Short mmCIF file of C-alpha atoms in Angstrom, two decimals:
data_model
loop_
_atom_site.label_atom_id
_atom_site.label_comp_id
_atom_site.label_asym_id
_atom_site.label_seq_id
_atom_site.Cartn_x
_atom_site.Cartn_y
_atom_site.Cartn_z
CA UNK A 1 0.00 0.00 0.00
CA UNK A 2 0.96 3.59 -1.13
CA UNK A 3 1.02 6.87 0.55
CA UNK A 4 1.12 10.57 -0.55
CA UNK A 5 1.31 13.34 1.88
CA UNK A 6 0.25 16.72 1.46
CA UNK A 7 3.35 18.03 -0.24
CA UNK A 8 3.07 21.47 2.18
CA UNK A 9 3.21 19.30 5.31
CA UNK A 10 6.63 17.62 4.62
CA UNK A 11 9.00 20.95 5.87
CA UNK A 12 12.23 21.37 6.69
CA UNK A 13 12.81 20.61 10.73
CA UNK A 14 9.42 18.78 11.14
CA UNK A 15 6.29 17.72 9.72
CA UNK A 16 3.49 20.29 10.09
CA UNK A 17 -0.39 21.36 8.56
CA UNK A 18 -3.91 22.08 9.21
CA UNK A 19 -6.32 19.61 10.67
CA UNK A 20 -9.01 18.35 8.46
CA UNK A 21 -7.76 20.20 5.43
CA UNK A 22 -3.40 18.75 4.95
CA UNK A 23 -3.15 16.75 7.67
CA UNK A 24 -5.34 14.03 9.78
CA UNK A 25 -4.92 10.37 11.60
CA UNK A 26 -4.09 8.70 8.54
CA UNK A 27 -0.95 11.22 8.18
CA UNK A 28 -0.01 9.93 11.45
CA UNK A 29 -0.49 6.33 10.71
CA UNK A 30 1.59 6.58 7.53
CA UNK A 31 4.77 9.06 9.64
CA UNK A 32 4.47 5.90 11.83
CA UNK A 33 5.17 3.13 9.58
CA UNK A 34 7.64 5.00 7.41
CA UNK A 35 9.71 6.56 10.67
CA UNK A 36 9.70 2.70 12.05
CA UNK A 37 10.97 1.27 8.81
CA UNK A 38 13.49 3.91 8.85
CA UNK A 39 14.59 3.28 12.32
CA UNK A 40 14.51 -0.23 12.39
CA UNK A 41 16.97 -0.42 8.93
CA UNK A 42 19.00 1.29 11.41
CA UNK A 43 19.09 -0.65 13.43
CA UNK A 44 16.86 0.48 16.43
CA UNK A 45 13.57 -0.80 17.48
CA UNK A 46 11.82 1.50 20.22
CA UNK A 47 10.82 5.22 19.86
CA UNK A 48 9.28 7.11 22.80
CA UNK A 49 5.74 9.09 21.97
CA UNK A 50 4.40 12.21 23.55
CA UNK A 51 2.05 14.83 22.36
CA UNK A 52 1.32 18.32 23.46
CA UNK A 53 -1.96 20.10 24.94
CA UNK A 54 -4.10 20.79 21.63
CA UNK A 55 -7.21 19.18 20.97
CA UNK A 56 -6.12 17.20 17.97
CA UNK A 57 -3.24 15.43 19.53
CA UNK A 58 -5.07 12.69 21.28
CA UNK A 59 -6.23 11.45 17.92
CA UNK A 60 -2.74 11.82 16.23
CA UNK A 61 -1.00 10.16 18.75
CA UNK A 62 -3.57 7.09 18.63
CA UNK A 63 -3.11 6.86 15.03
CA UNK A 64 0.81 7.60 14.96
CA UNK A 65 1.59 4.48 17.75
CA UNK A 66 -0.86 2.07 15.18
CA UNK A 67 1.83 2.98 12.07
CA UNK A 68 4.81 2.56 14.47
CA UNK A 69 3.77 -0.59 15.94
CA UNK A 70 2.29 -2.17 12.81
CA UNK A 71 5.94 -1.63 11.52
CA UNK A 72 7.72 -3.37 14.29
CA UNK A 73 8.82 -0.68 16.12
CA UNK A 74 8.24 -0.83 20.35
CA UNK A 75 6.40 2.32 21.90
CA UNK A 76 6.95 4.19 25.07
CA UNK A 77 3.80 6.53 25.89
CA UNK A 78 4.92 9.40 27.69
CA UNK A 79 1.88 11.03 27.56
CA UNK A 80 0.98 14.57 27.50
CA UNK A 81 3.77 17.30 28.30
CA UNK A 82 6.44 19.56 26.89
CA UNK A 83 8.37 18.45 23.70
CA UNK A 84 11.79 18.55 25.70
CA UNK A 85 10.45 15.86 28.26
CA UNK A 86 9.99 13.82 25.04
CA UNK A 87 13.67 14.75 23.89
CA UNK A 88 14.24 13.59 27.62
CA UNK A 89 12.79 10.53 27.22
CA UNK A 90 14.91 9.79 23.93
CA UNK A 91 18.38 10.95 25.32
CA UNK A 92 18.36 9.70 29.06
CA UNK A 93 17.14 5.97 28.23
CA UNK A 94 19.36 3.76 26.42
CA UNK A 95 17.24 1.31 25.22
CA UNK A 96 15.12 3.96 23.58
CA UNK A 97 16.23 4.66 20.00
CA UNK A 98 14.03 7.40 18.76
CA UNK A 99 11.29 10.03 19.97
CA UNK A 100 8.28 11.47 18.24
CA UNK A 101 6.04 14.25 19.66
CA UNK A 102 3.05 15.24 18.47
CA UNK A 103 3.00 19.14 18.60
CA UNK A 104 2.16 22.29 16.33
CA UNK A 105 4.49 24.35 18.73
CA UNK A 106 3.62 28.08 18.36
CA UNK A 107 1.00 27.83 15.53
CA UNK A 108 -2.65 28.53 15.50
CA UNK A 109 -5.02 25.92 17.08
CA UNK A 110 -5.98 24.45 14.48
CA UNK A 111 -2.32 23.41 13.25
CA UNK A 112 -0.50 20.28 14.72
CA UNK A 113 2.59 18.51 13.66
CA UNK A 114 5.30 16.21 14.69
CA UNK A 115 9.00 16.70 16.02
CA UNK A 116 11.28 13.54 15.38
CA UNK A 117 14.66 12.59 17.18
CA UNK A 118 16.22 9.42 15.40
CA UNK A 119 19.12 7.58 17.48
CA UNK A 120 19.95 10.78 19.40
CA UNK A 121 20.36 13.12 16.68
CA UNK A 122 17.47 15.80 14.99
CA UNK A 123 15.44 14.59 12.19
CA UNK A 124 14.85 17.22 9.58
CA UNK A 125 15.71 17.81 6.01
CA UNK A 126 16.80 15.21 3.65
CA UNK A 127 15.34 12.57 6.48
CA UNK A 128 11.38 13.70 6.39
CA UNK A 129 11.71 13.52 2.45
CA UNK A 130 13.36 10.39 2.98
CA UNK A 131 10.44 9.19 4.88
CA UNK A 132 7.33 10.78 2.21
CA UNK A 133 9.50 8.83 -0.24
CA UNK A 134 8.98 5.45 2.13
CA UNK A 135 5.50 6.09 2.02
CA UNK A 136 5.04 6.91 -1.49
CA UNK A 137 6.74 3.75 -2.14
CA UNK A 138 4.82 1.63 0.42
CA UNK A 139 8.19 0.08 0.94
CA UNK A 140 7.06 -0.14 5.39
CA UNK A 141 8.29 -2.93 6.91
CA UNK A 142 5.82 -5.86 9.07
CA UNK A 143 5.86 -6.42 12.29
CA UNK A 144 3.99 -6.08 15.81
CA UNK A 145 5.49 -3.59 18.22
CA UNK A 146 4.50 -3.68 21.99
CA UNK A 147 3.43 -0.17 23.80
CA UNK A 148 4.23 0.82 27.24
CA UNK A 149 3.32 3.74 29.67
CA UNK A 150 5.83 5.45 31.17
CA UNK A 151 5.22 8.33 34.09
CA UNK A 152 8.37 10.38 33.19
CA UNK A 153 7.15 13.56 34.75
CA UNK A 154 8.67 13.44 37.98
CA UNK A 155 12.32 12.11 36.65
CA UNK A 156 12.50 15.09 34.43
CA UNK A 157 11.60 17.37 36.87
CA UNK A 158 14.29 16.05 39.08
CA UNK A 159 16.58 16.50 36.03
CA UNK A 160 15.80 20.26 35.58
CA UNK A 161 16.39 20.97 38.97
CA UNK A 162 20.48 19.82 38.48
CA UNK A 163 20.23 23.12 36.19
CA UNK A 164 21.45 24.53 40.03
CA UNK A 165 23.77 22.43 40.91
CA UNK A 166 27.11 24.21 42.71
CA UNK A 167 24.49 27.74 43.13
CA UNK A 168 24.02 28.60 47.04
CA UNK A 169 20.36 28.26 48.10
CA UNK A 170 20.12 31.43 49.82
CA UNK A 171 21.12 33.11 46.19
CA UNK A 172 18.15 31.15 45.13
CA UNK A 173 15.55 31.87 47.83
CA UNK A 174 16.06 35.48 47.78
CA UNK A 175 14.13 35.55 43.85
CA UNK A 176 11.08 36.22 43.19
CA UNK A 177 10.34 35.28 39.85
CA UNK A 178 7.18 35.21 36.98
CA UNK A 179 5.97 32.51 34.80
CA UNK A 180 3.78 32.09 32.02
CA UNK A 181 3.26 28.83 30.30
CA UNK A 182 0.40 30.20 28.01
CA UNK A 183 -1.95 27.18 28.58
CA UNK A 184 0.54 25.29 26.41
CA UNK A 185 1.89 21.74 27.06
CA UNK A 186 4.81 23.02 29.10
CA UNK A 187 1.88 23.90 32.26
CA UNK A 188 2.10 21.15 34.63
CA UNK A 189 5.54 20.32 34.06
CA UNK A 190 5.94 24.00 35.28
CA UNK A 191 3.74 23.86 38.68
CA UNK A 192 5.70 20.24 39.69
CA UNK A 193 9.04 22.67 38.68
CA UNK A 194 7.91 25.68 40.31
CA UNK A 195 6.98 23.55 43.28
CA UNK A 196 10.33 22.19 44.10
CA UNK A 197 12.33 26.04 43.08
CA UNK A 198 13.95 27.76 45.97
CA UNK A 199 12.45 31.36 45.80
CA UNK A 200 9.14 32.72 45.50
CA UNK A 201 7.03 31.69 42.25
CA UNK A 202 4.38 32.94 40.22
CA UNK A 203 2.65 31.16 37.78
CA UNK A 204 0.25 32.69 34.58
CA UNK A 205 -1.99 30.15 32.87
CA UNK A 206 -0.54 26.72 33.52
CA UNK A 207 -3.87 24.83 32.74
CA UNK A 208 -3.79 23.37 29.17
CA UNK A 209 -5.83 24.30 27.00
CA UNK A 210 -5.25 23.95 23.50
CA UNK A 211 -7.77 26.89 22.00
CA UNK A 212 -5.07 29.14 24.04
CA UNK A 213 -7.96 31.77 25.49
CA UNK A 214 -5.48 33.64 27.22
CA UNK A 215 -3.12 34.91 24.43
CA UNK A 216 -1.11 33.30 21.89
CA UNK A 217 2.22 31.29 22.74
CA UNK A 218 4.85 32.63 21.32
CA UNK A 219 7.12 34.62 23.74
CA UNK A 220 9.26 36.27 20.78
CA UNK A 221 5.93 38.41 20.32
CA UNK A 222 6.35 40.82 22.80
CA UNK A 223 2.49 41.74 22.80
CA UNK A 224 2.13 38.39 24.04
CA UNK A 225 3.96 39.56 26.84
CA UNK A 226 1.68 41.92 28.30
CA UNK A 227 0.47 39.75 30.94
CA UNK A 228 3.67 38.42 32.30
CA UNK A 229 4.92 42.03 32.37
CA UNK A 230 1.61 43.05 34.41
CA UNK A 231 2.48 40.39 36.69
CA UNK A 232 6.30 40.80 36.95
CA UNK A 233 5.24 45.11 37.61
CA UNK A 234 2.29 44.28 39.75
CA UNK A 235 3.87 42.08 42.35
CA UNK A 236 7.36 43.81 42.28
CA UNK A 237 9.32 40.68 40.85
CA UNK A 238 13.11 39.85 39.81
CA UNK A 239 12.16 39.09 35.84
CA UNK A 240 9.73 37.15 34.29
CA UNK A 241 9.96 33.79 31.97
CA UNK A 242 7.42 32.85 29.26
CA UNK A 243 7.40 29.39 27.18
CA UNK A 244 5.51 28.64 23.90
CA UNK A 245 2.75 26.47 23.76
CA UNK A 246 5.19 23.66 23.34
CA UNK A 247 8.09 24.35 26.03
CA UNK A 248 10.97 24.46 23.93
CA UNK A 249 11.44 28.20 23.25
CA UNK A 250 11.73 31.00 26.18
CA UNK A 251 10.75 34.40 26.28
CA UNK A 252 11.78 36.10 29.16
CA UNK A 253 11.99 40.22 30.55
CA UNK A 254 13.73 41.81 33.65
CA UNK A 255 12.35 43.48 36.79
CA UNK A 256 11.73 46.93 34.50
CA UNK A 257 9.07 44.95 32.01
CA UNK A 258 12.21 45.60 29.39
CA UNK A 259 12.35 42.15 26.69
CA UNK A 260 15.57 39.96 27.09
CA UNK A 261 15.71 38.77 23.43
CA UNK A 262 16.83 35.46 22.66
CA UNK A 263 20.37 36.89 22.01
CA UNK A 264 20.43 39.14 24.79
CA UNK A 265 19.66 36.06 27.12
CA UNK A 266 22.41 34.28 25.41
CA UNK A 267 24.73 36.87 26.41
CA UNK A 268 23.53 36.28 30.36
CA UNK A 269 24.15 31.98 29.83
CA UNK A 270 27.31 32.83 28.04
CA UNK A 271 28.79 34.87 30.51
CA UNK A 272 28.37 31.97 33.67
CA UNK A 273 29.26 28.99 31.31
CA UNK A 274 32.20 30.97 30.53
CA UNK A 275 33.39 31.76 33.96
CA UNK A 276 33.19 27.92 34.50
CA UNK A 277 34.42 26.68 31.20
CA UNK A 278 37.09 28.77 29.89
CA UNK A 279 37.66 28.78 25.86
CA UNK A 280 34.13 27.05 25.15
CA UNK A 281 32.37 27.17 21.42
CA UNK A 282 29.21 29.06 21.45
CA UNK A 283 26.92 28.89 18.58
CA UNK A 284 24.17 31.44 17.37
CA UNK A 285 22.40 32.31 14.57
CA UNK A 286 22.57 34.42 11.94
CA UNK A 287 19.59 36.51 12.91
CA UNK A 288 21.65 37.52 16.57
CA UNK A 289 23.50 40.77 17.88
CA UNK A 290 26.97 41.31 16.84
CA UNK A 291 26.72 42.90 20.74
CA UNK A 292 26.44 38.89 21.30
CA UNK A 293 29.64 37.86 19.39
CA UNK A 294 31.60 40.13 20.58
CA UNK A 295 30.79 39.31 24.75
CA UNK A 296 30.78 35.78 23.86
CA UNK A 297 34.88 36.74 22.56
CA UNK A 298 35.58 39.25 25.25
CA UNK A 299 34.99 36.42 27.90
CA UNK A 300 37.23 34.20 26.60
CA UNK A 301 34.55 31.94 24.81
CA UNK A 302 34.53 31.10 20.76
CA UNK A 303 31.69 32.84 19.37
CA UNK A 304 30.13 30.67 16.21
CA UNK A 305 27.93 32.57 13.59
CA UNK A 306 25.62 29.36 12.12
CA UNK A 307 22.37 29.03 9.97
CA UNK A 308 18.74 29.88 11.65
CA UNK A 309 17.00 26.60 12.35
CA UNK A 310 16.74 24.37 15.69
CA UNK A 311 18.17 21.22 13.84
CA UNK A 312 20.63 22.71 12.08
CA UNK A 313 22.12 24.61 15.50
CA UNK A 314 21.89 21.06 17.24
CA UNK A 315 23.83 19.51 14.48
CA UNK A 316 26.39 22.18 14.30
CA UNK A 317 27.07 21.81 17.99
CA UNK A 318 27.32 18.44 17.64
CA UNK A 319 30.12 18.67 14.95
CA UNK A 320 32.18 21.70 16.89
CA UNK A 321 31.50 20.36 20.23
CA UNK A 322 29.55 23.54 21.31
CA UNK A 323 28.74 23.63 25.07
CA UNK A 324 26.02 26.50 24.75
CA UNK A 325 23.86 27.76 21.49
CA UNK A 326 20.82 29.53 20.97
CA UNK A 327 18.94 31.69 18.58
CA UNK A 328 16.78 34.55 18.52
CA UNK A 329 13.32 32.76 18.35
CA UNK A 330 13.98 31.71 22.22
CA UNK A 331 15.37 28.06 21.49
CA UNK A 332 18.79 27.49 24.03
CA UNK A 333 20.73 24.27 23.92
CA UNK A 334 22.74 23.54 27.51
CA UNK A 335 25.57 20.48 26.72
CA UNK A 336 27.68 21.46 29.22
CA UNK A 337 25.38 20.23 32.15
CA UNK A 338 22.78 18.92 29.66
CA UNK A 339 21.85 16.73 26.72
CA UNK A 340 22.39 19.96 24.08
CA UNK A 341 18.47 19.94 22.86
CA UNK A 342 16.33 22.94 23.31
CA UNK A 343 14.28 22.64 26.73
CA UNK A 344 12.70 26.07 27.92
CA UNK A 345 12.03 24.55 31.40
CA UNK A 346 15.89 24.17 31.71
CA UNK A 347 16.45 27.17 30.17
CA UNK A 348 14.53 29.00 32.67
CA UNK A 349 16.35 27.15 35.85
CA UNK A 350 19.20 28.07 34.38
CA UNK A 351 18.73 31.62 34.02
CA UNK A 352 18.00 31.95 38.19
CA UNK A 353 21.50 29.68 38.17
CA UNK A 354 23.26 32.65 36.61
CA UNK A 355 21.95 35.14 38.56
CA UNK A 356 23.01 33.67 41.35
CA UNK A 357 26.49 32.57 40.15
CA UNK A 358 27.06 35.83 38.71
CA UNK A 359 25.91 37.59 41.76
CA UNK A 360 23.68 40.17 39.87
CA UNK A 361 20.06 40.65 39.31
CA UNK A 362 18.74 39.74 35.46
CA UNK A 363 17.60 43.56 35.64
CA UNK A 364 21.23 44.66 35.77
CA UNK A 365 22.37 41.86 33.61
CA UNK A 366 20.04 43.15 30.92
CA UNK A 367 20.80 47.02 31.69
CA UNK A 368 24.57 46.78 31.07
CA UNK A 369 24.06 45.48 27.51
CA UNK A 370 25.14 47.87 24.89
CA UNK A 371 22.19 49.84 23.62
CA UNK A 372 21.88 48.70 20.36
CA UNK A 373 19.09 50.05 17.83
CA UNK A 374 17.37 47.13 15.65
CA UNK A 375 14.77 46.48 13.24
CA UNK A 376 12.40 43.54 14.47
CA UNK A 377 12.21 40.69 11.68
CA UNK A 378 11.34 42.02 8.62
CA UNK A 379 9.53 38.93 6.81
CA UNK A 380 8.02 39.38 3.39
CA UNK A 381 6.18 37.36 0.62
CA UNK A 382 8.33 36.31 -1.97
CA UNK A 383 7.54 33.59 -4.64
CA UNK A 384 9.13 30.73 -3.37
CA UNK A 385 10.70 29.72 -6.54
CA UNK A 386 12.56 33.30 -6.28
CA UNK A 387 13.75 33.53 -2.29
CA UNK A 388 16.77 31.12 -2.73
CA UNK A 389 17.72 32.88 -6.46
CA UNK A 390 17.07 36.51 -4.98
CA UNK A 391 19.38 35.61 -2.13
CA UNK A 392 22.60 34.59 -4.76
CA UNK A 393 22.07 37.32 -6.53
CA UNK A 394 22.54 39.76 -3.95
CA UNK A 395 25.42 37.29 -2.98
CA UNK A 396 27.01 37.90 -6.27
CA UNK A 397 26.34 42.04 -6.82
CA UNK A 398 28.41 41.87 -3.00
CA UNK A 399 31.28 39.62 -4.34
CA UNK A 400 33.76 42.30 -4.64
CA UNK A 401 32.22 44.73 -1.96
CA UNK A 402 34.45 46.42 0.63
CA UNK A 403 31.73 45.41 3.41
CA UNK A 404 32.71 42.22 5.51
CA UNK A 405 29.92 39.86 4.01
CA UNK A 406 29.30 36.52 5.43
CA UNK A 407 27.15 33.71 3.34
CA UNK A 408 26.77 31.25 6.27
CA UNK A 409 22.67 31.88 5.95
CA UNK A 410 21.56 34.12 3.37
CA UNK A 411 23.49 37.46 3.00
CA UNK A 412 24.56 39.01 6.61
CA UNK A 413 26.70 42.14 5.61
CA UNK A 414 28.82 44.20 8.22
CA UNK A 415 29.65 47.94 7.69
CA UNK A 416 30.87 51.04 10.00
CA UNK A 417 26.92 51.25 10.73
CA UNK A 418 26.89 48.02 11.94
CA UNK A 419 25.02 44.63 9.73
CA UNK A 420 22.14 44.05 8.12
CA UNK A 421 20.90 40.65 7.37
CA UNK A 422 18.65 38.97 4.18
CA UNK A 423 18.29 35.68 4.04
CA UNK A 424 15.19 33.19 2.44
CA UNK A 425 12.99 31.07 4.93
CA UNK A 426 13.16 27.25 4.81
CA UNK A 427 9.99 26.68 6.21
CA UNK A 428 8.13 29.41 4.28
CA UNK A 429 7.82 31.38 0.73
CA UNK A 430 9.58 34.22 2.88
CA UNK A 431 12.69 36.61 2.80
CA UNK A 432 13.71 37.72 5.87
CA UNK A 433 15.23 41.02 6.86
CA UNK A 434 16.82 42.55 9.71
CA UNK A 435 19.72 45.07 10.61
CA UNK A 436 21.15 46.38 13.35
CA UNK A 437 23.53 49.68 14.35
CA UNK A 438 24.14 51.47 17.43
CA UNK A 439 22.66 54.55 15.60
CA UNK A 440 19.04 55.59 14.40
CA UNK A 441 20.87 56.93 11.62
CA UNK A 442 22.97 54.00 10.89
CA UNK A 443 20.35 51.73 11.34
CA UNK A 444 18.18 54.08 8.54
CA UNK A 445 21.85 53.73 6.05
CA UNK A 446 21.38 49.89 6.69
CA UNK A 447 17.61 49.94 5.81
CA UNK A 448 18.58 51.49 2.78
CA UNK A 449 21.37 48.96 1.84
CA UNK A 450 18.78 46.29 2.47
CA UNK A 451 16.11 48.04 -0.39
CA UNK A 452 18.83 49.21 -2.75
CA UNK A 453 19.35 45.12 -2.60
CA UNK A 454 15.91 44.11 -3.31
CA UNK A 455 15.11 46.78 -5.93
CA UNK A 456 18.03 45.77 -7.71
CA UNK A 457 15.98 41.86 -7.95
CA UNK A 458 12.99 43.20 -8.93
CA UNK A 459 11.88 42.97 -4.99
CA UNK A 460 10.20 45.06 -2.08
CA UNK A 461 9.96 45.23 1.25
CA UNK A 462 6.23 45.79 1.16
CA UNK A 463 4.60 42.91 1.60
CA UNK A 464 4.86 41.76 4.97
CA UNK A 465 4.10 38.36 6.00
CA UNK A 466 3.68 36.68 9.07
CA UNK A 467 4.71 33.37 10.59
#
């Protein structure tokens, strides 16, 4: 028997669509079978399942253990909870050889999708072609897996609290700190980690509840925000930490209400694994501060400049041996300490770990960053047939510029101003655009740069497009 996916749903670091209309159970069945045939060619046998708080996951995840075990494969139910406790699941038991959750991450309700680890490494790319191409082919292997339960909950949360190992309690106990899980997955993982924190705790919309009534959870928003920053103002707090809706990005802002951006937070994690770990790689992505680079180098660290995309940063680290990596979208990877996936929960322990080790508050942390001026993301609609072309030809009009122009992702070009970036989505028929000075004026030169660019391929900046 044949299968044909949606072509839309098969995307670059996971498998994603719209209930009902690209993707349904029989998807699920069909990733199941082809991501057991897969794995057991490899040679591995069980994968670990878990699914997230929206209302179509139950059904997905029902569907998605019948293809895995009607290929052979062995399933471990985790049940419902954040996608890291599923990447925990993976990486902490070694009879496990792959993980699946079911999630649609930041998306609209009506959106789900699924997030693959394959014998300890990210499964994205070439691999979820690789597995429409199984199913197109039918070629799924026989067989009659077995399916366990598996209460993982409290194990993890045991895990997250090593995040403060070697910190003094009383550095602990003295914060007072905000949460807001957005009614996504990552909510009672929170209240069982809240419950065990030193320090005082306060907690925004842990229940799940997959219509998110509350506001929309995606912390690199900043007007989904608001209510963490009422909270953090109202009660008089140290910061505040937000997740989105599937616990594997973090948003966070200081004791002022001001935004600590993904890089900016970077900056924070850099500065205690550095005091610890002398001369270690740190990766981020293209989209992040130069202001980040350059305190990643003036602490003694290895600052890394690498390609936007969670898979792609956790395969980079894996090559260069980076202990630390993040990127501006909120996703942090911890392998110093940790297993070097992207885990919100753990980022947020480890953010009251550096306060403490560092012996300042996150509002002075954040206030003695340079004051840089940036654009937010600039995304616009370009035919998707044209984003990668657009990009080389920009690459080639810059060949023999006197600028410092770097091609690791797109086009990220560094003048006296400062840099401005242009570079094509994977996942979408997007460019994206940003730039960055320590000037309104410079930042305006930069702008200009950027549309001089586009003009010059027929493009404009006009038509912006959202996520």
């Amino acid at each position: 028997m044949t299968y044909n996916f949606d072509p839309t749903i098969l995307r670059e670091y996971d498998i994603r669509g719209i209930i009902g209309e690209t993707l349904g159970p029989d998807d699920a069945r069909a990733i199941g079978r082809s991501f057991a045939t897969l794995l057991r060619e490899a040679g591995g046998s069980k994968v670990a399942v878990g699914y997230d708080g929206r209302v179509s996951s139950p059904t997905l995840e029902h569907a998605l253990i019948e293809g895995l075990t009607a290929s052979g494969c062995d399933v471990v139910r985790v049940g419902m909870g954040p996608t890291p406790m599923l990447y925990y699941a993976e990486a902490s038991a070694e009879e496990v050889h792959g993980g699946i959750q079911i999630t649609g991450s930041h998306n609209p309700p009506n959106y789900n999708g699924f997030k693959m680890v394959f014998q300890g490494r990210p499964f994205f790319g070439e691999d979820i072609q690789r597995l429409g191409r199984v199913a197109a082919e039918g070629a799924w292997r026989d067989g009659t897996g077995t399916v366990e339960e598996r209460a993982i909950l409290d194990e993890y949360i045991e895990r997250l609290l090593s995040g403060l190992g070697g910190v003094e309690p009383a550095a602990i106990e003295r914060l007072r700190v905000g949460w807001d899980a957005g009614n996504g997955a990552a909510g009672p993982a929170l209240e069982a980690l809240a419950a065990r924190l030193p320090g005082e705790h306060h907690l925004l919309y842990t229940d799940v509840d997959g219509d998110f009534p509350n506001h929309h959870p995606d912390p690199t928003v900043e007007a989904n925000l608001a209510d963490l920053r009422t909270l953090v103002a109202e009660k008089d707090l140290d910061f505040g930490i937000a997740f989105d809706g599937d616990g594997d990005r973090i948003g966070a802002i200081d004791g002022e209400g001001r935004v600590i951006w993904g890089d900016q937070l970077l900056m924070i994690y850099a500065e205690d694994l550095l005091a610890r770990l002398p001369n270690a790689t740190v990766i981020a992505d293209v989209k992040a501060s130069r202001a980040l680079f350059d305190h990643v180098a003036q602490h003694g660290g290895t600052p890394v400049m690498w390609k936007t995309g969670h898979s792609l940063i956790k395969s980079k680290m894996k090559e260069t041996g980076a202990l630390l990596a993040g990127e501006m979208s909120g996703h942090v990877f911890f392998a110093d300490d940790y297993y070097g996936y992207d885990d919100a929960l753990y980022a947020g322990v480890r953010l009251l770990a550096a306060s403490a080790r560092l012996g300042r508050s996150v509002t002075e942390l954040r206030g003695a960053m340079p004051a840089m001026v940036n654009t937010p993301e600039m995304r616009f609609q370009v035919d998707e047939t044209r984003k990668f072309a657009a990009i080389g030809e920009v690459k080639a009009r810059l060949a023999d510029s006197p600028a410092d122009v770097d091609g690791t992702d797109g086009v990220r070009v560094t003048t006296a101003d400062g840099w401005w970036l242009l570079r094509a989505s994977n996942t979408q028929d997007v460019l994206v655009a940003r730039a960055e000075s320590e000037s309104e004026e410079g930042l305006e030169r930069l702008i200009a740069q950027i549309d001089e660019q586009l003009a010059l391929s027929g493009l404009a900046r006009g038509a912006q497009a959202g996520h």
